[in-house]
Amino acid sequence: MSQNGVPDFAELLRSAERSAYHLEMRDLYSVGEEEAAFGEFTRDGRADLDPDSPFWLGWTPLVRETVARGVRMRRARIVSEPVTDYIRWEHALTEVNIAVGEEVRWLPRRLASDLALPGNDLWLIDSRRVMFHWFTGDGDWAGHEFSVDPDVVRMVATAFESVWERAVDHEKFGV
């Protein structure tokens, strides 16, 4: 367990027994470790689609390990249209997420107006635990919050399922 009772993310994902669901609601992330790869995409349209490349080594082995244990991994993204350059990049990269076992859907923000949504991106693990991610206004990491409160978990699970039900499979969502 890391500081403030928030588990290390890899530890949290490795503890999943049935499901790990990720809800993303921002149009731009500016996380430091992505800066060079995103810059390359904006300059020449290239995205690293090799799941075994150094860019992906912090993620793809963890997903493969999780999925191999029978855990269902779903990722839902709520996005504004027209999409930002960052979302175009994420869309290109999603090929790797799917290749290693994630299911991914996209929901245009205009179709989410009547949904009750949490205020932050999150991971929902086994419909029992939630890790919220906080970001600065310009999209860099700002912290995390962990909850096992049944009311919070229920709200998050309901929100995620509402988004998932309306969202479009990655293969059908054009950017």
CSV table of C-alpha atoms in Angstrom, one decimal:
chain,number,residue,atom,x,y,z
A,1,MET,CA,0.0,0.0,0.0
A,2,SER,CA,1.4,3.4,-0.9
A,3,GLN,CA,0.9,6.6,1.0
A,4,ASN,CA,-2.4,7.9,2.3
A,5,GLY,CA,-4.0,4.4,2.0
A,6,VAL,CA,-4.0,4.5,-1.8
A,7,PRO,CA,-2.7,1.2,-3.3
A,8,ASP,CA,0.0,1.1,-5.9
A,9,PHE,CA,-1.8,0.9,-9.2
A,10,ALA,CA,-0.1,-2.3,-10.4
A,11,GLU,CA,-0.9,-3.9,-7.0
A,12,LEU,CA,-4.5,-2.9,-7.4
A,13,LEU,CA,-4.8,-4.3,-10.9
A,14,ARG,CA,-3.1,-7.5,-9.8
A,15,SER,CA,-5.6,-7.9,-7.0
A,16,ALA,CA,-8.5,-7.9,-9.5
A,17,GLU,CA,-10.4,-11.2,-9.6
A,18,ARG,CA,-13.2,-10.6,-12.1
A,19,SER,CA,-13.2,-7.1,-13.6
A,20,ALA,CA,-11.1,-3.9,-14.0
A,21,TYR,CA,-13.0,-1.0,-15.7
A,22,HIS,CA,-11.5,2.3,-16.6
A,23,LEU,CA,-13.5,5.5,-17.2
A,24,GLU,CA,-11.7,8.4,-19.0
A,25,MET,CA,-13.4,11.7,-19.4
A,26,ARG,CA,-10.8,14.2,-20.4
A,27,ASP,CA,-10.0,15.5,-23.9
A,28,LEU,CA,-6.4,16.1,-23.1
A,29,TYR,CA,-3.8,14.5,-20.9
A,30,SER,CA,-0.4,15.9,-20.5
A,31,VAL,CA,1.4,13.2,-18.6
A,32,GLY,CA,5.1,13.7,-18.7
A,33,GLU,CA,6.0,10.1,-19.8
A,34,GLU,CA,3.8,10.5,-22.9
A,35,GLU,CA,5.2,13.9,-24.1
A,36,ALA,CA,7.8,12.6,-26.6
A,37,ALA,CA,5.5,10.0,-28.2
A,38,PHE,CA,2.6,12.5,-28.4
A,39,GLY,CA,5.0,15.1,-29.9
A,40,GLU,CA,6.0,12.6,-32.6
A,41,PHE,CA,2.4,11.9,-33.4
A,42,THR,CA,1.5,15.6,-33.8
A,43,ARG,CA,4.6,16.1,-36.0
A,44,ASP,CA,4.3,13.1,-38.4
A,45,GLY,CA,1.2,11.0,-37.4
A,46,ARG,CA,3.2,8.1,-36.2
A,47,ALA,CA,2.0,6.1,-33.2
A,48,ASP,CA,3.9,3.3,-31.5
A,49,LEU,CA,1.8,0.2,-32.1
A,50,ASP,CA,4.3,-2.4,-31.0
A,51,PRO,CA,2.9,-3.7,-27.7
A,52,ASP,CA,6.4,-4.9,-26.7
A,53,SER,CA,8.2,-1.6,-27.3
A,54,PRO,CA,9.8,0.3,-24.5
A,55,PHE,CA,6.9,2.8,-24.6
A,56,TRP,CA,4.3,0.1,-23.7
A,57,LEU,CA,6.4,-2.0,-21.3
A,58,GLY,CA,4.8,-0.4,-18.2
A,59,TRP,CA,1.3,-1.4,-19.4
A,60,THR,CA,1.0,-4.3,-21.8
A,61,PRO,CA,2.6,-7.0,-19.6
A,62,LEU,CA,0.3,-6.0,-16.7
A,63,VAL,CA,-2.8,-6.2,-19.0
A,64,ARG,CA,-1.7,-9.5,-20.4
A,65,GLU,CA,-1.1,-10.9,-16.9
A,66,THR,CA,-4.5,-9.6,-15.7
A,67,VAL,CA,-6.5,-10.8,-18.7
A,68,ALA,CA,-4.8,-14.2,-18.5
A,69,ARG,CA,-6.2,-14.6,-15.0
A,70,GLY,CA,-9.7,-14.3,-16.4
A,71,VAL,CA,-10.2,-10.6,-15.5
A,72,ARG,CA,-12.4,-8.7,-17.9
A,73,MET,CA,-10.8,-5.3,-18.7
A,74,ARG,CA,-13.0,-2.6,-20.2
A,75,ARG,CA,-12.1,1.0,-21.0
A,76,ALA,CA,-14.7,3.7,-21.8
A,77,ARG,CA,-13.8,7.1,-23.0
A,78,ILE,CA,-16.1,10.1,-23.1
A,79,VAL,CA,-14.8,12.6,-25.7
A,80,SER,CA,-15.8,15.9,-27.2
A,81,GLU,CA,-16.2,16.3,-31.0
A,82,PRO,CA,-14.4,17.2,-33.0
A,83,VAL,CA,-11.8,15.3,-31.1
A,84,THR,CA,-8.5,16.8,-30.0
A,85,ASP,CA,-5.1,15.8,-31.3
A,86,TYR,CA,-4.6,14.0,-28.1
A,87,ILE,CA,-7.7,11.9,-28.6
A,88,ARG,CA,-6.7,11.2,-32.2
A,89,TRP,CA,-3.4,9.8,-30.8
A,90,GLU,CA,-5.3,7.8,-28.1
A,91,HIS,CA,-7.5,6.4,-30.8
A,92,ALA,CA,-4.5,5.3,-32.9
A,93,LEU,CA,-2.9,3.7,-29.8
A,94,THR,CA,-6.0,1.8,-28.8
A,95,GLU,CA,-5.1,-0.9,-31.3
A,96,VAL,CA,-2.5,-2.0,-28.8
A,97,ASN,CA,-4.9,-1.9,-25.8
A,98,ILE,CA,-7.3,-4.2,-27.7
A,99,ALA,CA,-4.4,-6.5,-28.9
A,100,VAL,CA,-3.4,-7.2,-25.3
A,101,GLY,CA,-6.9,-7.9,-24.1
A,102,GLU,CA,-8.8,-4.7,-23.3
A,103,GLU,CA,-12.2,-3.9,-24.6
A,104,VAL,CA,-12.6,-0.2,-25.5
A,105,ARG,CA,-15.6,1.9,-26.3
A,106,TRP,CA,-16.0,5.6,-27.1
A,107,LEU,CA,-18.9,7.9,-26.2
A,108,PRO,CA,-19.3,11.3,-27.8
A,109,ARG,CA,-19.8,13.8,-24.9
A,110,ARG,CA,-23.0,15.2,-26.5
A,111,LEU,CA,-24.5,11.7,-25.8
A,112,ALA,CA,-23.6,11.8,-22.1
A,113,SER,CA,-25.5,14.9,-21.1
A,114,ASP,CA,-28.2,13.1,-19.2
A,115,LEU,CA,-25.8,10.6,-17.4
A,116,ALA,CA,-24.8,11.1,-13.8
A,117,LEU,CA,-21.0,10.8,-13.9
A,118,PRO,CA,-18.3,11.0,-11.3
A,119,GLY,CA,-16.1,14.1,-11.3
A,120,ASN,CA,-12.9,12.3,-12.1
A,121,ASP,CA,-11.4,9.5,-14.2
A,122,LEU,CA,-11.3,6.3,-12.4
A,123,TRP,CA,-10.6,2.5,-12.2
A,124,LEU,CA,-13.3,0.3,-10.8
A,125,ILE,CA,-12.0,-3.1,-9.6
A,126,ASP,CA,-14.4,-6.0,-9.0
A,127,SER,CA,-17.2,-3.6,-8.4
A,128,ARG,CA,-15.8,-3.2,-4.9
A,129,ARG,CA,-13.0,-0.7,-5.0
A,130,VAL,CA,-12.5,2.6,-6.9
A,131,MET,CA,-9.3,4.5,-7.6
A,132,PHE,CA,-10.0,8.1,-8.8
A,133,HIS,CA,-7.3,9.9,-10.7
A,134,TRP,CA,-6.9,13.6,-10.4
A,135,PHE,CA,-5.3,15.8,-13.1
A,136,THR,CA,-4.3,19.4,-13.3
A,137,GLY,CA,-6.1,21.7,-15.6
A,138,ASP,CA,-3.5,21.1,-18.3
A,139,GLY,CA,-3.7,17.3,-17.9
A,140,ASP,CA,-0.8,16.3,-15.7
A,141,TRP,CA,-1.1,13.9,-12.8
A,142,ALA,CA,-2.3,15.6,-9.6
A,143,GLY,CA,-3.0,12.7,-7.3
A,144,HIS,CA,-5.3,9.7,-6.5
A,145,GLU,CA,-8.1,8.8,-4.1
A,146,PHE,CA,-9.1,5.3,-3.2
A,147,SER,CA,-12.6,4.3,-2.0
A,148,VAL,CA,-14.4,1.2,-0.9
A,149,ASP,CA,-17.4,3.1,0.3
A,150,PRO,CA,-20.4,1.0,-1.0
A,151,ASP,CA,-22.3,4.2,-2.0
A,152,VAL,CA,-19.4,5.5,-4.0
A,153,VAL,CA,-18.7,2.1,-5.6
A,154,ARG,CA,-22.4,1.7,-6.6
A,155,MET,CA,-22.5,5.2,-8.1
A,156,VAL,CA,-19.3,4.5,-10.1
A,157,ALA,CA,-20.5,1.1,-11.3
A,158,THR,CA,-23.8,2.6,-12.4
A,159,ALA,CA,-22.1,5.4,-14.2
A,160,PHE,CA,-19.7,3.1,-16.0
A,161,GLU,CA,-22.4,0.7,-17.1
A,162,SER,CA,-24.5,3.6,-18.4
A,163,VAL,CA,-21.5,4.9,-20.4
A,164,TRP,CA,-20.6,1.5,-21.7
A,165,GLU,CA,-24.2,0.8,-22.9
A,166,ARG,CA,-24.3,3.9,-25.0
A,167,ALA,CA,-20.7,3.9,-26.2
A,168,VAL,CA,-19.5,2.8,-29.6
A,169,ASP,CA,-17.0,-0.1,-30.0
A,170,HIS,CA,-13.5,1.2,-30.9
A,171,GLU,CA,-13.7,-0.4,-34.4
A,172,LYS,CA,-16.8,1.6,-35.2
A,173,PHE,CA,-15.7,5.0,-33.8
A,174,GLY,CA,-14.0,7.1,-36.3
A,175,VAL,CA,-12.0,10.2,-35.4
